[in-house]
Short mmCIF file of C-alpha atoms in Angstrom, two decimals:
data_model
loop_
_atom_site.label_atom_id
_atom_site.label_comp_id
_atom_site.label_asym_id
_atom_site.label_seq_id
_atom_site.Cartn_x
_atom_site.Cartn_y
_atom_site.Cartn_z
CA MET A 192 79.13 116.43 61.36
CA ALA A 193 75.91 118.30 60.04
CA SER A 194 75.40 122.06 59.51
CA ILE A 195 72.43 123.21 61.66
CA MET A 196 70.39 126.15 61.75
CA VAL A 197 69.14 127.31 65.02
CA LEU A 198 66.64 130.01 65.31
CA SER A 199 66.32 131.83 68.64
CA LEU A 200 63.22 134.31 68.05
CA ASN A 201 63.56 135.76 71.83
CA PRO A 202 67.07 135.45 73.00
CA ALA A 203 68.19 136.65 76.63
CA LEU A 204 70.98 137.64 78.85
CA ASP A 205 70.70 135.18 81.72
CA LEU A 206 71.70 136.64 84.98
CA SER A 207 71.99 133.67 87.46
CA ILE A 208 72.10 134.57 91.12
CA GLY A 209 72.93 131.98 93.76
CA LEU A 210 72.09 132.82 97.24
CA GLU A 211 71.42 130.98 100.64
CA ARG A 212 67.67 132.16 100.69
CA LEU A 213 65.51 134.91 99.02
CA SER A 214 63.88 137.16 101.52
CA PRO A 215 61.21 139.15 99.49
CA GLY A 216 61.35 142.89 100.63
CA GLU A 217 64.65 142.81 102.32
CA VAL A 218 68.44 143.22 101.07
CA ASN A 219 69.57 139.97 100.10
CA ARG A 220 73.41 139.10 99.66
CA THR A 221 74.36 136.94 96.84
CA ARG A 222 76.84 134.12 96.92
CA GLU A 223 77.53 134.22 93.13
CA THR A 224 76.39 135.87 89.87
CA HIS A 225 76.69 134.93 86.32
CA LEU A 226 75.81 136.64 83.25
CA GLU A 227 75.69 134.85 80.18
CA ALA A 228 74.35 135.24 76.40
CA ALA A 229 71.32 132.47 76.43
CA GLY A 230 67.90 131.90 75.55
CA LYS A 231 66.60 128.49 74.43
CA GLY A 232 68.02 128.71 70.93
CA VAL A 233 71.31 130.00 72.03
CA ASN A 234 71.69 127.10 74.49
CA VAL A 235 70.72 124.46 71.83
CA ALA A 236 73.41 125.82 69.73
CA ARG A 237 76.00 125.70 72.53
CA VAL A 238 75.36 121.94 72.79
CA LEU A 239 75.31 121.34 69.15
CA VAL A 240 78.63 123.09 68.62
CA ALA A 241 80.14 121.08 71.73
CA LEU A 242 78.95 117.85 69.97
CA GLY A 243 80.68 118.72 66.68
CA HIS A 244 78.21 120.16 64.44
CA GLU A 245 78.49 123.47 62.29
CA VAL A 246 76.00 125.76 63.75
CA THR A 247 74.41 129.03 62.35
CA VAL A 248 72.09 130.99 64.89
CA SER A 249 69.54 133.50 63.77
CA GLY A 250 66.58 135.51 65.11
CA PHE A 251 66.58 138.87 66.60
CA LEU A 252 68.87 140.81 68.94
CA GLY A 253 68.63 144.16 70.39
CA ALA A 254 71.27 146.31 68.75
CA ASP A 255 72.16 148.19 71.96
CA ASN A 256 73.52 145.26 74.05
CA ASP A 257 74.61 142.52 71.78
CA GLY A 258 78.25 142.43 72.96
CA ALA A 259 78.01 139.33 75.15
CA PHE A 260 76.28 137.45 72.34
CA ARG A 261 78.95 138.42 69.66
CA ARG A 262 81.76 137.44 72.19
CA ALA A 263 80.00 134.11 72.89
CA PHE A 264 79.43 133.21 69.23
CA GLU A 265 83.27 134.15 68.38
CA THR A 266 84.48 132.11 71.34
CA LEU A 267 82.45 129.10 70.56
CA GLY A 268 82.58 129.17 66.85
CA ILE A 269 78.98 129.74 65.92
CA GLU A 270 78.24 131.61 62.92
CA ASP A 271 75.90 134.67 63.88
CA ALA A 272 73.11 135.33 61.47
CA PHE A 273 71.22 137.44 63.98
CA LEU A 274 69.21 140.44 62.69
CA ARG A 275 69.81 143.42 64.75
CA VAL A 276 66.93 145.50 65.75
CA PRO A 277 66.48 148.70 67.64
CA GLY A 278 66.45 148.43 71.53
CA GLU A 279 68.02 145.95 74.17
CA THR A 280 67.75 142.22 74.23
CA ARG A 281 65.85 141.20 77.32
CA THR A 282 67.43 140.07 80.52
CA ASN A 283 66.21 137.07 82.37
CA VAL A 284 66.91 136.83 86.08
CA LYS A 285 67.31 133.17 87.82
CA LEU A 286 67.36 133.24 91.43
CA ALA A 287 68.57 129.87 92.79
CA GLU A 288 68.08 129.00 96.61
CA ASP A 289 70.33 126.67 98.42
CA ASP A 290 67.22 124.46 99.01
CA GLY A 291 66.83 124.09 95.21
CA ARG A 292 64.00 126.50 94.60
CA VAL A 293 64.60 128.66 91.49
CA THR A 294 62.71 131.82 90.86
CA ASP A 295 62.54 133.07 87.22
CA ILE A 296 62.08 136.88 86.31
CA ASN A 297 61.64 136.87 82.58
CA GLY A 298 61.62 140.03 80.38
CA PRO A 299 59.20 140.23 77.34
CA GLY A 300 61.76 140.88 74.78
CA VAL A 301 62.19 143.51 72.10
CA VAL A 302 59.36 144.50 69.81
CA ILE A 303 59.65 142.94 66.25
CA ASP A 304 57.97 144.99 63.39
CA ALA A 305 56.80 143.57 60.06
CA ASP A 306 59.93 145.06 58.23
CA ALA A 307 62.33 142.96 60.56
CA TRP A 308 60.21 139.94 60.26
CA ARG A 309 60.35 139.99 56.41
CA ARG A 310 63.91 140.49 56.46
CA LEU A 311 64.39 137.36 58.79
CA ILE A 312 61.93 135.37 56.37
CA ASP A 313 64.01 136.64 53.19
CA ARG A 314 67.39 135.62 54.80
CA LEU A 315 66.09 132.08 55.97
CA THR A 316 64.65 131.20 52.59
CA GLN A 317 68.03 132.05 51.11
CA ARG A 318 69.83 129.63 53.72
CA CYS A 319 67.35 126.84 53.29
CA GLU A 320 66.98 126.96 49.51
CA ALA A 321 70.13 128.32 48.00
CA PHE A 322 72.95 128.62 50.71
CA SER A 323 75.92 126.29 50.75
CA PRO A 324 76.35 124.44 52.89
CA ARG A 325 72.71 123.69 53.17
CA PRO A 326 71.71 122.93 56.59
CA ARG A 327 70.55 119.46 57.38
CA ALA A 328 68.07 120.58 60.14
CA VAL A 329 66.22 123.64 61.62
CA VAL A 330 65.70 124.08 65.33
CA ILE A 331 63.34 126.65 66.53
CA ALA A 332 63.50 127.11 70.47
CA GLY A 333 61.94 129.38 72.86
CA SER A 334 59.28 131.93 73.44
CA LEU A 335 58.04 134.59 70.88
CA PRO A 336 58.90 138.28 71.25
CA PRO A 337 56.33 141.08 71.25
CA GLY A 338 55.02 141.46 67.67
CA VAL A 339 55.50 137.78 66.70
CA THR A 340 52.46 135.63 66.62
CA PRO A 341 51.85 131.77 66.69
CA ALA A 342 50.88 132.30 62.82
CA MET A 343 54.35 133.78 62.00
CA LEU A 344 56.16 130.96 63.93
CA ALA A 345 53.93 128.39 61.70
CA GLU A 346 55.52 130.42 58.70
CA LEU A 347 59.01 129.46 59.74
CA VAL A 348 58.13 125.83 60.30
CA ALA A 349 56.45 125.70 56.78
CA LEU A 350 59.34 127.39 55.32
CA GLY A 351 61.71 124.85 56.48
CA ARG A 352 59.63 121.92 55.56
CA ALA A 353 58.92 123.31 52.09
CA ALA A 354 62.76 123.18 51.79
CA GLY A 355 62.86 119.48 52.43
CA LEU A 356 64.32 120.04 55.86
CA PRO A 357 63.28 118.47 59.15
CA VAL A 358 62.17 121.24 61.73
CA TRP A 359 62.47 120.45 65.40
CA VAL A 360 60.52 122.90 67.83
CA ASP A 361 60.67 123.59 71.60
CA THR A 362 58.10 126.03 72.55
CA SER A 363 54.77 126.10 74.42
CA GLY A 364 51.17 127.51 74.48
CA PRO A 365 49.64 128.62 71.33
CA ALA A 366 53.03 128.61 69.66
CA LEU A 367 53.36 124.88 70.15
CA ASP A 368 49.83 124.41 68.57
CA ALA A 369 50.72 126.39 65.70
CA ALA A 370 54.03 124.67 65.06
CA ILE A 371 52.18 121.11 65.04
CA THR A 372 49.70 122.50 62.52
CA ALA A 373 52.47 123.73 60.35
CA GLY A 374 54.01 120.40 60.07
CA ALA A 375 56.81 120.47 62.80
CA THR A 376 58.96 117.29 62.64
CA ALA A 377 59.43 117.06 66.31
CA VAL A 378 58.07 118.89 69.37
CA LYS A 379 59.51 118.71 72.91
CA PRO A 380 57.29 120.04 75.74
CA ASN A 381 58.30 119.25 79.12
CA GLU A 382 55.66 117.69 81.52
CA HIS A 383 54.17 121.13 82.62
CA GLU A 384 53.71 122.34 79.24
CA LEU A 385 52.28 119.37 77.84
CA ALA A 386 49.56 119.26 80.70
CA VAL A 387 48.66 122.86 79.52
CA TRP A 388 48.31 121.73 76.02
CA MET A 389 46.17 118.95 77.14
CA GLY A 390 43.92 121.45 79.18
CA ARG A 391 45.08 119.81 82.33
CA THR A 392 46.80 121.04 85.59
CA SER A 393 49.15 118.07 85.71
CA LEU A 394 49.69 114.63 84.10
CA ASP A 395 51.15 111.52 85.87
CA ALA A 396 53.54 109.00 84.06
CA SER A 397 50.68 107.24 82.27
CA ALA A 398 48.88 110.20 81.26
CA ARG A 399 51.97 111.72 79.87
CA HIS A 400 52.29 108.70 77.53
CA GLY A 401 48.66 109.18 76.12
CA ALA A 402 49.41 112.92 75.71
CA ALA A 403 52.54 112.39 73.90
CA GLN A 404 50.56 110.11 71.32
CA ARG A 405 48.13 113.00 71.16
CA LEU A 406 50.83 115.16 69.88
CA ARG A 407 51.76 112.48 67.14
CA ASP A 408 48.16 112.25 66.19
CA ALA A 409 47.78 115.92 65.85
CA GLY A 410 50.70 115.85 63.15
CA ALA A 411 54.19 115.87 64.89
CA GLU A 412 56.39 112.99 63.59
CA GLU A 413 58.41 112.88 66.83
CA ALA A 414 56.89 113.81 70.37
CA VAL A 415 59.53 114.21 73.10
CA VAL A 416 58.34 114.85 76.59
CA SER A 417 60.94 115.75 79.39
CA ALA A 418 59.75 115.25 82.99
CA GLY A 419 62.97 116.02 84.94
CA ALA A 420 63.85 113.19 87.31
CA GLU A 421 60.88 111.11 86.12
CA GLY A 422 62.56 110.82 82.79
CA VAL A 423 62.03 111.21 79.05
CA LEU A 424 59.49 109.89 76.85
CA TRP A 425 60.12 109.71 73.01
CA LEU A 426 57.42 108.58 70.58
CA GLY A 427 58.16 108.57 66.91
CA ARG A 428 59.24 106.92 63.73
CA ARG A 429 61.89 104.81 65.64
CA GLY A 430 59.20 103.40 68.07
CA ALA A 431 58.24 104.34 71.68
CA TRP A 432 61.04 104.81 74.20
CA GLU A 433 61.44 105.79 77.59
CA ALA A 434 64.64 106.83 79.65
CA MET A 435 65.28 107.42 83.33
CA PRO A 436 68.24 109.53 84.05
CA PRO A 437 71.02 108.89 86.62
CA ARG A 438 70.30 110.37 90.03
CA VAL A 439 72.23 113.76 90.25
CA GLU A 440 72.13 116.64 92.77
CA ALA A 441 70.15 119.20 90.67
CA VAL A 442 71.66 122.83 91.38
CA ASN A 443 69.94 124.63 88.22
CA THR A 444 67.51 123.15 85.57
CA VAL A 445 67.61 125.83 83.41
CA GLY A 446 69.32 124.69 80.08
CA ALA A 447 68.49 120.85 80.89
CA GLY A 448 65.62 120.66 78.23
CA ASP A 449 67.64 122.65 75.57
CA THR A 450 70.38 120.15 76.05
CA LEU A 451 68.08 117.31 75.50
CA VAL A 452 66.65 118.71 72.10
CA ALA A 453 70.30 119.35 70.92
CA ALA A 454 71.59 115.96 71.91
CA LEU A 455 68.60 113.94 70.63
CA LEU A 456 68.81 115.70 67.24
CA HIS A 457 72.42 114.91 67.32
CA GLY A 458 71.67 111.35 67.62
CA VAL A 459 69.14 111.26 64.89
CA LEU A 460 71.35 113.23 62.42
CA ASP A 461 74.05 110.58 63.25
CA ASP A 462 71.62 107.91 62.42
CA VAL A 463 72.59 105.81 65.77
CA SER A 464 70.15 103.67 67.24
CA PRO A 465 67.34 105.22 69.04
CA ASP A 466 68.30 103.90 72.35
CA VAL A 467 71.93 105.12 72.12
CA ALA A 468 70.34 108.49 71.08
CA LEU A 469 68.05 108.86 73.93
CA ARG A 470 70.62 107.55 76.46
CA LEU A 471 73.04 109.99 75.39
CA ALA A 472 70.60 113.01 75.56
CA THR A 473 69.09 111.91 78.82
CA ALA A 474 72.46 111.68 80.39
CA LEU A 475 73.82 115.00 79.05
CA SER A 476 70.67 116.62 80.27
CA ALA A 477 71.05 115.25 83.87
CA GLU A 478 74.73 116.45 83.59
CA ALA A 479 73.41 119.99 82.91
CA VAL A 480 71.31 120.17 86.12
CA ARG A 481 74.57 119.92 88.12
CA HIS A 482 75.72 123.50 87.50
CA VAL A 483 74.58 126.60 85.73
CA GLY A 484 74.40 126.18 81.87
CA VAL A 485 74.01 123.41 79.48
CA GLY A 486 75.27 119.77 79.61
CA ARG A 487 79.00 119.28 79.06
CA PRO A 488 79.85 116.04 77.02
CA ASP A 489 83.46 116.34 78.00
CA ALA A 490 82.61 116.11 81.81
CA ASP A 491 85.01 113.58 83.46
CA ASP A 492 82.03 111.30 84.48
CA PHE A 493 79.91 111.47 81.34
CA SER A 494 80.49 107.83 80.28
CA GLU A 495 79.44 106.93 83.99
CA LEU A 496 76.44 109.09 83.52
CA GLN A 497 75.42 107.37 80.33
CA ARG A 498 75.88 103.79 82.01
CA GLN A 499 73.63 104.73 84.62
CA THR A 500 70.93 105.93 82.30
CA ARG A 501 68.28 103.39 81.86
CA VAL A 502 66.41 103.18 78.42
CA TYR A 503 63.29 101.02 77.83
CA ARG A 504 61.72 100.11 74.41
CA LEU A 505 57.92 100.48 75.16
CA GLU A 506 55.33 97.91 73.48
CA GLU A 507 52.30 99.15 71.91
CA GLY A 508 49.99 100.13 74.47
CA ASP A 509 52.60 100.19 77.08
CA ASP A 510 52.13 103.16 79.83
CA ALA A 511 55.32 102.58 81.60
CA GLY A 512 58.07 99.94 81.85
CA GLY A 513 58.91 97.88 78.68
CA ALA A 514 61.99 96.10 77.67
CA LEU A 515 65.27 97.50 78.70
CA ALA A 516 67.59 98.30 75.73
#
């Protein structure tokens, strides 16, 4: 399997809380709580390791509360190349109600100064150009912490591309624009992030296809759009593909998109056919929404989830449907 570098610039401690119903302004009793080292990049790393890859994670962690991350990386066998900076890593709270509504309360992250940024650039330059084993791909996932601008994210993308590595990016807003301009190999907005990128409030299935093509026209070699139960769209060098996930009971959607990115990159690096790669990634993403956390490829019914996933090859100009693969 491949050696992969994952960058999580703004990781978080995820506090997931399950309760029957949230009553603002009142005392609420929780049914369950779960605290986990997370953030989009860390979630991507978890899935890649579960799929058999050697993963190094880097970015910034607050030195005052990094214990949960150290324990998680040791348990999972992930190489910890995070830079420690003064302060505490943010805590994100996910309030999940029985009716499926999820309320996110996300912290801004620890402030990154110029010295910390330069140290990260120096470390990544060494990893990408001279380190052995050299990574086969770089993934940059998540939001930007205070002090890190979209232009600085573009610097990371350019660094990886200059080293001859594919760089996959999962972010949104101005950071997504910057990543595309800098030459990101692949980008993965969800349908809401893609609508914002297009200057729209929402996109139907037909408009999503056109918007994904716009991502490619802007410079992304691979455009992956996740739309929950409405499926996944993948436009790139392997053609235009669409997948419809199996029907599952959604409990928590946090981590589904991260699972999709990791599993699709896994398929690309393994050089499997695009329909096989997209089927696995879509099914694993669907598996993730059934519980807190990322998708579990060792789930007892994962083979059945893959069998129930429908993958279509889209012809040039198709907005929906296509040939079943």
